[in-house]
Amino acid sequence: MKGMQTRCAGQSVVVSAASLILCAVANGQGLLPAKTDHKETTPAEAAPGQLGPRVPRPVLALPDGQTKRLQALVIDVQGRAQWRPSNKAPWKNAKVNDLLDPGAGIRTGLRSSITMRVGKNATILVGRSTRLDLPQILQEGAVLRTRAAVRRGRADFKVDLVGLTNDFAVLTPTTTLAVRGTGFAVKWGGLEGVQIEALASNVIHAIEVRYLLTRLRYYLSGQAVSRESQPDPVEAALGKTVSRPIAGALSETELLAELQSQRAVDYSRIGLESTVALVASFEPPQMDEPDGMLPQGFLLAMLICDNFNEFFVAYQNVLDSELGFNSLFQVFQFSQLVDEIQAFCEQLEQFDGDPFQFILNQVTAFCDTYAQGAGHDTSHEVELCISLFHDLLDGFADDGL
Amino acid sequence: MRGLAMRSSVVPLVILLLASAGMTGCARTVLDSSAVDEWSGDEAELEYWEHLESQRVVTNHDALHGLLMLADGADPHETYEQRLADARERAWMAGEAAPGANESAAIGMMAVAACDILSVKGGLTMRLFGPSPRYCTRELIFMDILPQRTEHQSLSGLEFIDLVGRIEDRLAEESGSGKE
């Protein structure tokens, strides 16, 4: 190993094996052979025939004399944050995945922040009430050159060692600070000028990981389903088979109270009085009451309970096809509905009152929470959910009675 | 005789100078307008800070708008009178005197508001007599939120933004959501 030529932190050196390891550990990076082909690689790129991603590789240098303008990518926005491409351009609200060119200005309000991946080697968290400019983000050969100007407020800078030379400078109205490959926070204010503080590294790491998780790709096979609102097919399958586990420290009594409160229906809020009245006055056709011995509500409840499995499988399918189960919450609510009505059916004989009205109340409450889970055009979703139940019951009554 | 005549002409001049210095020394700076006159809604928050940044002093109207936004996350008021009434209700201002909207805000008033926002209990005097401009200013200096100032001084726009930011940082630290 002795005499092997390597690159460490952008410098070509001839070193021993021990110093090679030391160099790699100290820089938190792998060893990079001196010979470079100037082809940029992405860290998660997999070689043909290789399973899984390769170990991340450092960024490669450009040929000598070649310059490349880099950009900043917004990876997180909290509260009010805006940016503009140049001093004379109008401000626009920042959102995740916005790309900022060199020369961009950023500003944030109270209780607000914006986080950006800047160029190939830095992450900047711009804190509350801050004005920050990014006059320069570029790569010149083996040098990553970045200038960030903090006009006021606070910004955290994390500069990674990626195998090239970092020329990262933070300008404030009174000082210029250079970062080689570490991190710190800079505060600049009218009262005491510049202040240097420790980097909020855990906050930045959490934001980076969260952003990367939103960029995950899912590979589907067989019956797997992935939707925009529920991208993970495993979660969807889990919800359809074993239902969502109940996490948290709620006791059974508290949990029941919580579920009851979730089912409280405010008809006036969602304009459902007419729908409820319609379903309540439902009379299945061709249904003859046998000599007045059993009330109509009891017969309808019996119809559902006698065909319990078929009925609720059909209801689940028709809901899934018409409205879709877009969240685990909705699946959980449906399984709760099925459980409650099943328990009710087992004690139908002892029920004192109108059993169909009880079932209808459960379904209406379910539809209300289900539509809230869908998150859009609630009243329409609730009406459709109830009318699907209505139509299904109608069909079962036609077939069964 | 000549010396006496000279003395008699200097004495009135000195008195005039002292009088003029005394009269202007107690007056507060008054601006033509406040940033909040133009940028008052919640949506205009960033413009408000941007314009405040270049103001040589922060006015009472601007200070109340900024402090109310800090306290509640939003300032629903539209006029200076409404903001003043709200500030009196929160005991940020004592007495019935109404300072001018475009008059420079005293650090003491802003310090009382900060004590209220941060729930500063203070020392013996504050506990006995309640928050006052003098003791709240001293508390903020002790807490390293304000540098050495007195309660009658004013702040520039940039200094006020810094003060609000420092109070927000302290709030975040106390609620446990601060940076590491």
Coordinates of C-alpha atoms in Angstrom, one line a residue:
Chain A
M1 CA 0.0 0.0 0.0
K2 CA 2.9 2.3 0.7
G3 CA 3.4 4.7 -2.1
M4 CA -0.2 4.5 -3.5
Q5 CA -1.2 7.8 -4.9
T6 CA -4.6 9.0 -3.6
R7 CA -6.6 12.2 -3.4
C8 CA -7.5 13.3 0.1
A9 CA -9.5 16.6 0.6
G10 CA -8.6 17.6 -2.9
Q11 CA -4.8 17.2 -2.5
S12 CA -2.8 14.6 -4.4
V13 CA -0.4 13.0 -1.9
V14 CA 1.8 9.9 -1.6
V15 CA 1.1 8.4 1.8
S16 CA 1.3 5.1 3.8
A17 CA -1.7 2.9 4.5
A18 CA -2.1 4.2 8.0
S19 CA -2.3 7.7 7.0
L20 CA -4.7 6.7 4.2
I21 CA -7.1 5.4 6.9
L22 CA -6.5 8.4 9.1
C23 CA -7.2 10.7 6.1
A24 CA -10.4 8.9 5.3
V25 CA -11.7 8.9 8.9
A26 CA -10.7 12.5 9.5
N27 CA -12.6 13.6 6.5
G28 CA -15.5 11.3 6.9
Q29 CA -15.2 10.1 3.3
G30 CA -13.9 7.2 1.3
L31 CA -10.6 7.1 -0.6
L32 CA -10.6 8.4 -4.1
P33 CA -8.1 7.3 -6.7
A34 CA -6.1 10.1 -8.2
K35 CA -7.2 9.2 -11.7
T36 CA -10.4 10.8 -12.5
D37 CA -12.5 10.7 -15.6
H38 CA -14.4 13.9 -14.8
K39 CA -17.7 12.2 -15.0
E40 CA -20.2 13.2 -12.3
T41 CA -21.8 10.4 -10.4
T42 CA -24.8 10.3 -8.1
P43 CA -24.3 8.7 -4.7
A44 CA -27.1 6.2 -5.1
E45 CA -26.3 5.1 -8.6
A46 CA -26.1 1.3 -8.9
A47 CA -23.8 -0.5 -11.4
P48 CA -25.5 -2.7 -13.9
G49 CA -26.2 -6.1 -12.4
Q50 CA -25.5 -4.8 -8.9
L51 CA -28.2 -5.0 -6.2
G52 CA -28.7 -1.9 -4.1
P53 CA -26.9 1.4 -4.1
R54 CA -23.2 1.7 -4.0
V55 CA -21.3 3.3 -1.2
P56 CA -21.6 7.1 -1.7
R57 CA -18.7 8.5 -3.7
P58 CA -17.2 12.0 -3.5
V59 CA -18.0 14.7 -6.1
L60 CA -15.5 14.7 -8.9
A61 CA -13.6 17.7 -10.1
L62 CA -14.2 19.5 -13.4
P63 CA -11.3 19.8 -15.9
D64 CA -8.9 22.6 -15.1
G65 CA -10.2 26.0 -16.1
Q66 CA -13.7 24.8 -16.5
T67 CA -16.4 26.5 -14.5
K68 CA -20.0 25.3 -13.7
R69 CA -22.7 27.4 -12.2
L70 CA -24.5 25.5 -9.4
Q71 CA -27.9 26.1 -7.8
A72 CA -29.6 25.9 -4.5
L73 CA -32.6 23.6 -3.9
V74 CA -35.2 24.4 -1.3
I75 CA -35.8 21.3 0.8
D76 CA -37.9 22.7 3.6
V77 CA -40.1 25.7 4.3
Q78 CA -41.8 26.7 7.6
G79 CA -44.0 29.7 8.1
R80 CA -43.5 32.7 5.8
A81 CA -40.5 32.6 3.5
Q82 CA -39.9 34.2 0.2
W83 CA -37.1 34.5 -2.4
R84 CA -36.3 36.4 -5.5
P85 CA -33.9 35.7 -8.3
S86 CA -32.3 39.1 -8.3
N87 CA -32.4 42.4 -6.4
K88 CA -34.9 43.9 -8.8
A89 CA -37.2 40.9 -9.2
P90 CA -40.4 40.6 -7.2
W91 CA -40.5 38.4 -4.2
K92 CA -42.3 35.0 -4.5
N93 CA -43.3 32.5 -1.8
A94 CA -40.8 29.7 -1.3
K95 CA -41.9 26.1 -1.6
V96 CA -40.1 22.8 -1.5
N97 CA -38.2 21.9 -4.7
D98 CA -37.7 25.6 -5.8
L99 CA -34.4 26.0 -7.6
L100 CA -32.4 29.2 -6.8
D101 CA -29.7 30.5 -9.1
P102 CA -26.7 32.5 -7.8
G103 CA -27.7 36.1 -7.0
A104 CA -31.0 35.0 -5.3
G105 CA -32.2 36.7 -2.1
I106 CA -34.1 35.0 0.7
R107 CA -36.2 36.5 3.5
T108 CA -38.2 34.9 6.3
G109 CA -40.7 36.2 8.9
L110 CA -41.2 35.5 12.6
R111 CA -41.4 31.8 13.5
S112 CA -40.3 30.9 10.0
S113 CA -37.4 29.2 8.3
I114 CA -36.3 27.9 5.0
T115 CA -33.7 25.1 4.4
M116 CA -31.7 24.8 1.1
R117 CA -29.1 22.4 -0.3
V118 CA -26.6 24.8 -1.8
G119 CA -24.4 23.6 -4.6
K120 CA -22.8 20.2 -4.0
N121 CA -21.4 20.6 -0.5
A122 CA -23.6 22.7 1.7
T123 CA -26.9 22.9 3.5
I124 CA -28.1 26.3 4.8
L125 CA -30.9 26.7 7.3
V126 CA -32.2 30.3 7.2
G127 CA -33.8 31.1 10.5
R128 CA -36.4 33.7 11.8
S129 CA -36.6 37.3 10.5
T130 CA -33.6 36.8 8.3
R131 CA -32.4 38.4 5.0
L132 CA -29.8 36.3 3.2
D133 CA -28.3 36.6 -0.3
L134 CA -26.5 33.9 -2.3
P135 CA -24.3 35.9 -4.6
Q136 CA -22.1 33.0 -5.8
I137 CA -22.6 29.3 -6.1
L138 CA -20.2 27.6 -8.6
Q139 CA -17.6 24.9 -9.2
E140 CA -14.3 25.9 -10.6
G141 CA -12.2 22.8 -11.4
A142 CA -11.6 21.2 -8.1
V143 CA -13.0 24.1 -6.0
L144 CA -16.5 24.6 -4.8
R145 CA -16.9 28.3 -4.4
T146 CA -19.9 29.7 -2.5
R147 CA -20.7 33.1 -1.0
A148 CA -23.6 33.7 1.4
A149 CA -24.4 37.1 2.7
V150 CA -26.4 37.4 6.0
R151 CA -27.8 40.9 6.1
R152 CA -29.7 40.3 9.3
G153 CA -31.1 37.4 11.3
R154 CA -29.7 33.9 11.7
A155 CA -28.5 31.2 9.4
D156 CA -26.9 27.8 10.0
F157 CA -24.3 26.6 7.6
K158 CA -23.3 22.9 7.3
V159 CA -20.5 22.5 4.8
D160 CA -19.6 18.9 3.9
L161 CA -16.3 17.5 2.8
V162 CA -17.0 16.0 -0.6
G163 CA -13.6 15.4 -1.9
L164 CA -13.0 18.8 -3.5
T165 CA -11.7 22.0 -2.0
N166 CA -14.3 24.1 -0.2
D167 CA -14.2 27.8 -0.6
F168 CA -17.2 28.8 1.4
A169 CA -17.5 32.3 2.8
V170 CA -20.2 33.9 4.9
L171 CA -20.4 37.7 4.6
T172 CA -22.1 39.9 7.2
P173 CA -22.2 43.7 7.2
T174 CA -19.2 43.7 9.5
T175 CA -17.2 40.5 9.0
T176 CA -16.3 37.7 6.5
L177 CA -16.1 34.2 7.8
A178 CA -14.6 31.2 5.9
V179 CA -15.9 27.6 6.3
R180 CA -13.6 24.8 5.2
G181 CA -15.6 21.7 6.1
T182 CA -17.6 22.1 9.2
G183 CA -20.6 24.1 10.4
F184 CA -21.7 27.0 12.5
A185 CA -24.5 29.4 12.9
V186 CA -24.1 33.1 12.2
K187 CA -26.4 35.7 13.8
W188 CA -26.2 39.3 12.7
G189 CA -28.3 42.0 14.4
G190 CA -28.4 45.7 15.0
L191 CA -27.9 45.4 18.7
E192 CA -24.6 43.5 19.0
G193 CA -23.4 42.8 15.4
V194 CA -22.2 39.4 14.5
Q195 CA -22.4 36.3 16.8
I196 CA -21.2 32.8 16.0
E197 CA -23.1 29.9 17.5
A198 CA -23.1 26.1 17.3
L199 CA -24.7 24.6 14.3
A200 CA -28.2 23.1 14.7
S201 CA -26.8 19.9 13.1
N202 CA -29.6 17.6 14.4
V203 CA -32.3 19.9 13.0
I204 CA -30.5 20.1 9.6
H205 CA -30.0 16.3 9.5
A206 CA -33.6 15.7 10.3
I207 CA -34.7 18.1 7.5
E208 CA -32.3 16.4 5.0
V209 CA -33.6 12.9 5.9
R210 CA -37.2 14.0 5.8
Y211 CA -36.7 15.5 2.3
L212 CA -34.9 12.3 1.1
L213 CA -37.8 10.2 2.4
T214 CA -40.3 12.1 0.4
R215 CA -38.2 11.3 -2.7
L216 CA -38.4 7.6 -2.2
R217 CA -39.5 5.5 -5.2
Y218 CA -41.8 2.5 -4.7
Y219 CA -41.5 -0.6 -6.8
L220 CA -44.8 -2.4 -7.3
S221 CA -45.6 -6.0 -8.0
G222 CA -48.7 -8.2 -7.9
Q223 CA -51.7 -6.5 -6.3
A224 CA -49.8 -3.6 -4.8
V225 CA -51.3 -0.2 -5.1
S226 CA -49.7 3.2 -4.8
R227 CA -51.6 6.5 -4.8
E228 CA -50.4 10.1 -4.5
S229 CA -52.0 10.4 -1.1
Q230 CA -50.8 7.0 0.1
P231 CA -47.6 6.2 -1.8
D232 CA -46.3 3.3 0.3
P233 CA -47.9 0.0 -1.0
V234 CA -46.9 -1.8 2.1
E235 CA -48.9 0.6 4.3
A236 CA -51.9 0.2 2.0
A237 CA -51.7 -3.6 2.1
L238 CA -51.3 -3.5 5.9
G239 CA -54.3 -1.3 6.3
K240 CA -56.4 -3.7 4.2
T241 CA -55.4 -6.8 6.0
V242 CA -54.7 -6.3 9.7
S243 CA -55.8 -2.7 10.2
R244 CA -53.8 0.0 11.9
P245 CA -52.3 -0.7 15.3
I246 CA -53.5 1.6 18.0
A247 CA -50.5 3.4 19.3
G248 CA -50.2 5.7 22.3
A249 CA -51.0 5.6 26.0
L250 CA -54.8 5.8 25.8
S251 CA -56.7 3.5 28.1
E252 CA -59.6 1.5 26.6
T253 CA -62.1 3.9 28.1
E254 CA -60.3 6.9 26.8
L255 CA -60.0 5.3 23.4
L256 CA -63.7 4.5 23.3
A257 CA -64.4 8.1 24.2
E258 CA -62.0 9.3 21.5
L259 CA -63.7 7.1 18.9
Q260 CA -67.1 8.3 20.0
S261 CA -66.1 11.9 19.7
Q262 CA -64.7 11.2 16.2
R263 CA -68.1 9.9 15.3
A264 CA -70.1 12.9 16.5
V265 CA -71.9 14.1 13.4
D266 CA -72.9 17.7 12.9
Y267 CA -75.4 17.4 10.1
S268 CA -75.9 21.1 9.8
R269 CA -72.2 21.7 9.3
I270 CA -72.1 19.4 6.2
G271 CA -75.6 20.1 5.0
L272 CA -76.8 16.6 5.3
E273 CA -80.2 17.0 6.8
S274 CA -81.9 16.1 3.4
T275 CA -79.7 13.0 2.9
V276 CA -80.4 11.7 6.4
A277 CA -84.1 12.3 5.9
L278 CA -83.9 10.5 2.5
V279 CA -82.2 7.4 4.0
A280 CA -84.4 7.4 7.0
S281 CA -87.5 7.3 4.8
F282 CA -86.0 4.5 2.7
E283 CA -88.4 1.7 1.8
P284 CA -87.0 -1.2 -0.1
P285 CA -89.3 -2.3 -2.9
Q286 CA -91.1 -5.6 -2.9
M287 CA -90.8 -6.0 0.8
D288 CA -93.9 -7.3 2.5
E289 CA -94.2 -7.0 6.3
P290 CA -95.3 -10.4 7.5
D291 CA -98.7 -9.7 9.2
G292 CA -97.2 -6.9 11.2
M293 CA -95.2 -9.2 13.4
L294 CA -91.9 -7.6 12.7
P295 CA -91.3 -3.9 12.2
Q296 CA -89.6 -2.8 9.0
G297 CA -86.5 -1.5 10.8
F298 CA -86.0 -5.0 12.3
L299 CA -86.3 -6.7 8.9
L300 CA -83.8 -4.3 7.3
A301 CA -81.3 -5.0 10.2
M302 CA -81.9 -8.7 9.8
L303 CA -81.2 -8.4 6.1
I304 CA -77.8 -6.8 6.8
C305 CA -77.0 -9.2 9.7
D306 CA -77.9 -12.3 7.8
N307 CA -75.8 -11.3 4.8
F308 CA -73.2 -9.6 7.0
N309 CA -70.0 -10.7 5.2
E310 CA -71.3 -10.4 1.7
F311 CA -72.8 -7.0 2.4
F312 CA -69.8 -5.4 4.0
V313 CA -67.3 -6.9 1.5
A314 CA -69.5 -5.4 -1.3
Y315 CA -69.7 -2.1 0.6
Q316 CA -65.9 -2.0 1.0
N317 CA -65.5 -2.8 -2.7
V318 CA -67.9 -0.2 -3.9
L319 CA -66.4 2.5 -1.6
D320 CA -62.9 1.6 -2.8
S321 CA -63.9 1.8 -6.4
E322 CA -66.0 5.0 -6.1
L323 CA -64.1 7.0 -3.5
G324 CA -61.0 5.0 -2.7
F325 CA -59.4 4.3 0.7
N326 CA -56.7 7.0 0.7
S327 CA -55.4 6.7 4.2
L328 CA -54.9 4.3 7.0
F329 CA -57.3 6.4 9.0
Q330 CA -60.1 5.6 6.6
V331 CA -59.4 1.9 6.6
F332 CA -59.3 1.9 10.4
Q333 CA -62.6 3.7 10.5
F334 CA -64.2 1.1 8.2
S335 CA -62.9 -1.8 10.2
Q336 CA -64.3 -0.1 13.3
L337 CA -67.7 0.2 11.6
V338 CA -67.7 -3.5 10.6
D339 CA -66.7 -4.5 14.2
E340 CA -69.4 -2.4 15.8
I341 CA -72.2 -3.7 13.5
Q342 CA -71.0 -7.3 13.8
A343 CA -71.2 -6.9 17.6
F344 CA -74.6 -5.3 17.3
C345 CA -75.8 -8.2 15.0
E346 CA -74.8 -10.7 17.6
Q347 CA -77.2 -9.1 20.1
L348 CA -79.9 -8.0 17.6
E349 CA -82.6 -10.0 19.4
Q350 CA -82.0 -8.1 22.7
F351 CA -81.9 -4.6 21.1
D352 CA -84.6 -2.3 22.4
G353 CA -85.4 0.2 19.7
D354 CA -85.1 0.6 15.9
P355 CA -82.1 -1.6 15.0
F356 CA -81.9 -0.2 11.4
Q357 CA -81.8 3.3 12.8
F358 CA -78.8 2.2 15.0
I359 CA -77.0 0.8 11.9
L360 CA -77.8 3.9 9.9
N361 CA -76.4 6.1 12.6
Q362 CA -73.2 4.1 12.6
V363 CA -72.9 4.3 8.8
T364 CA -73.6 8.0 8.8
A365 CA -71.0 8.7 11.5
F366 CA -68.5 6.5 9.6
C367 CA -69.2 8.4 6.3
D368 CA -68.6 11.7 8.1
T369 CA -65.2 10.7 9.4
Y370 CA -64.3 8.8 6.2
A371 CA -65.0 12.0 4.1
Q372 CA -62.9 14.1 6.5
G373 CA -60.0 11.6 5.9
A374 CA -60.4 12.2 2.1
G375 CA -59.8 15.8 2.8
H376 CA -61.7 17.4 -0.1
D377 CA -65.3 18.4 -0.9
T378 CA -66.5 16.8 2.3
S379 CA -70.3 17.1 1.9
H380 CA -70.2 15.5 -1.5
E381 CA -68.1 12.6 -0.2
V382 CA -70.4 12.1 2.7
E383 CA -73.5 12.0 0.5
L384 CA -71.9 9.6 -1.9
C385 CA -70.7 7.3 0.9
I386 CA -74.3 7.1 2.4
S387 CA -76.0 6.8 -1.0
L388 CA -73.6 3.8 -1.9
F389 CA -74.8 2.1 1.3
H390 CA -78.4 3.0 0.4
D391 CA -78.0 1.5 -3.2
L392 CA -76.3 -1.6 -1.9
L393 CA -79.1 -2.2 0.6
D394 CA -81.6 -1.6 -2.1
G395 CA -79.9 -4.3 -4.2
F396 CA -79.7 -6.8 -1.4
A397 CA -83.4 -6.2 -0.6
D398 CA -84.3 -6.8 -4.3
D399 CA -82.3 -10.1 -4.2
G400 CA -83.1 -11.3 -0.8
L401 CA -86.7 -10.4 -0.1
Chain B
M1 CA -15.1 97.7 32.8
R2 CA -14.3 96.0 29.6
G3 CA -14.3 92.6 31.2
L4 CA -17.5 93.3 33.0
A5 CA -19.2 94.2 29.7
M6 CA -18.0 91.1 28.0
R7 CA -19.2 88.9 30.9
S8 CA -22.6 90.6 30.7
S9 CA -22.9 89.6 27.0
V10 CA -21.8 86.0 27.5
V11 CA -24.1 85.1 30.4
P12 CA -27.4 85.5 28.4
L13 CA -25.9 83.5 25.6
V14 CA -24.9 80.6 27.9
I15 CA -28.4 80.7 29.5
L16 CA -30.0 80.6 26.0
L17 CA -27.8 77.7 25.0
L18 CA -28.6 75.7 28.2
A19 CA -32.3 76.4 27.8
S20 CA -32.4 75.3 24.2
A21 CA -30.4 72.2 25.1
G22 CA -32.7 71.4 27.9
M23 CA -35.8 71.9 25.8
T24 CA -34.7 69.7 22.9
G25 CA -33.0 67.1 25.0
C26 CA -36.3 65.8 26.4
A27 CA -38.1 65.7 23.1
R28 CA -38.4 62.4 21.2
T29 CA -37.7 62.0 17.5
V30 CA -40.8 62.1 15.3
L31 CA -40.9 60.5 11.8
D32 CA -43.2 61.4 9.0
S33 CA -44.7 58.0 8.9
S34 CA -44.4 54.4 10.2
A35 CA -43.7 51.3 8.2
V36 CA -46.9 49.7 9.4
D37 CA -48.9 52.6 7.8
E38 CA -48.2 50.9 4.5
W39 CA -47.5 47.3 5.4
S40 CA -49.9 46.3 8.1
G41 CA -51.7 43.0 7.2
D42 CA -50.3 39.6 8.1
E43 CA -49.5 39.0 4.5
A44 CA -47.4 42.1 4.4
E45 CA -45.2 40.9 7.3
L46 CA -42.1 40.4 5.3
E47 CA -42.5 43.8 3.6
Y48 CA -42.9 45.4 7.0
W49 CA -39.7 44.0 8.4
E50 CA -37.9 44.9 5.1
H51 CA -39.0 48.5 5.4
L52 CA -38.4 48.7 9.1
E53 CA -34.8 47.6 8.5
S54 CA -33.9 51.0 6.9
Q55 CA -35.7 53.2 9.5
R56 CA -33.4 55.2 11.7
V57 CA -35.8 54.9 14.7
V58 CA -38.6 52.5 15.4
T59 CA -41.9 54.4 16.1
N60 CA -44.5 53.5 18.7
H61 CA -46.9 52.4 16.0
D62 CA -44.2 50.1 14.4
A63 CA -43.1 48.8 17.8
L64 CA -46.7 47.8 18.8
H65 CA -47.4 46.1 15.5
G66 CA -44.1 44.0 15.7
L67 CA -44.6 43.2 19.4
L68 CA -48.3 42.1 18.9
M69 CA -47.2 39.9 16.0
L70 CA -44.6 38.4 18.2
A71 CA -47.0 37.8 21.1
D72 CA -49.9 36.4 19.2
G73 CA -48.4 35.3 15.8
A74 CA -50.7 37.9 14.1
D75 CA -51.8 41.5 14.6
P76 CA -55.6 41.8 13.8
H77 CA -55.7 45.6 14.4
E78 CA -56.0 48.2 11.7
T79 CA -55.3 51.5 13.5
Y80 CA -52.8 52.9 16.0
E81 CA -55.6 53.6 18.4
Q82 CA -56.7 49.9 18.4
R83 CA -53.1 48.8 18.9
L84 CA -52.6 51.3 21.7
A85 CA -55.8 50.1 23.5
D86 CA -54.7 46.5 23.1
A87 CA -51.3 47.4 24.6
R88 CA -52.9 49.1 27.5
E89 CA -55.1 46.1 28.1
R90 CA -51.9 43.9 28.3
A91 CA -50.4 46.5 30.7
W92 CA -47.5 47.2 28.3
M93 CA -48.3 50.9 28.8
A94 CA -49.3 52.6 32.0
G95 CA -51.3 55.8 32.5
E96 CA -53.6 57.6 30.1
A97 CA -51.0 59.6 28.1
A98 CA -51.0 58.6 24.5
P99 CA -47.6 58.7 22.8
G100 CA -47.6 59.8 19.2
A101 CA -47.9 57.1 16.6
N102 CA -44.8 58.3 14.7
E103 CA -42.8 59.2 17.8
S104 CA -39.8 57.1 18.6
A105 CA -40.7 54.2 20.9
A106 CA -39.0 54.1 24.3
I107 CA -37.0 51.0 25.2
G108 CA -38.8 50.9 28.5
M109 CA -42.2 50.3 26.8
M110 CA -40.7 47.6 24.6
A111 CA -39.1 46.0 27.6
V112 CA -42.4 45.8 29.5
A113 CA -43.9 44.1 26.5
A114 CA -41.0 41.7 26.3
C115 CA -41.3 40.9 30.1
D116 CA -45.0 40.1 29.5
I117 CA -44.3 37.9 26.4
L118 CA -41.5 36.1 28.1
S119 CA -43.4 35.9 31.5
V120 CA -40.4 37.4 33.3
K121 CA -41.0 37.5 37.0
G122 CA -38.0 39.6 37.8
G123 CA -36.4 40.4 41.2
L124 CA -37.9 41.8 44.4
T125 CA -38.8 45.2 43.1
M126 CA -40.7 43.8 40.1
R127 CA -42.4 41.2 42.2
L128 CA -43.5 43.9 44.7
F129 CA -44.5 46.7 42.4
G130 CA -45.1 44.9 39.1
P131 CA -43.3 45.3 35.8
S132 CA -42.0 48.9 35.1
P133 CA -40.0 50.3 32.2
R134 CA -36.9 50.7 34.3
Y135 CA -36.8 47.3 35.9
C136 CA -37.9 45.4 32.8
T137 CA -35.1 47.1 30.8
R138 CA -32.7 46.0 33.5
E139 CA -34.1 42.4 33.5
L140 CA -33.6 42.2 29.7
I141 CA -30.0 43.4 30.1
F142 CA -29.4 40.8 32.8
M143 CA -30.9 38.1 30.5
D144 CA -28.5 39.2 27.7
I145 CA -31.4 40.1 25.4
L146 CA -30.6 43.8 25.4
P147 CA -27.1 45.4 25.6
Q148 CA -26.5 48.2 28.1
R149 CA -29.3 50.8 27.5
T150 CA -31.6 52.9 29.5
E151 CA -35.4 52.9 29.4
H152 CA -35.7 56.3 27.7
Q153 CA -33.5 55.5 24.8
S154 CA -34.9 54.5 21.4
L155 CA -33.9 51.7 18.9
S156 CA -33.3 51.9 15.2
G157 CA -35.4 49.6 13.0
L158 CA -32.6 47.1 12.6
E159 CA -32.0 47.0 16.4
F160 CA -35.7 46.5 16.9
I161 CA -35.8 43.5 14.5
D162 CA -32.8 42.1 16.4
L163 CA -34.6 42.6 19.7
V164 CA -37.7 40.8 18.5
G165 CA -35.5 38.0 17.1
R166 CA -33.8 37.6 20.4
I167 CA -37.1 37.4 22.3
E168 CA -38.3 34.8 19.8
D169 CA -35.1 32.8 20.3
R170 CA -35.6 32.9 24.1
L171 CA -39.3 31.8 23.7
A172 CA -38.1 28.9 21.6
E173 CA -35.5 27.9 24.2
E174 CA -38.1 28.0 27.0
S175 CA -40.6 26.0 25.0
G176 CA -37.9 23.4 24.3
S177 CA -38.1 23.8 20.5
G178 CA -35.0 25.9 20.3
K179 CA -31.9 25.0 18.3
E180 CA -29.4 22.6 19.9

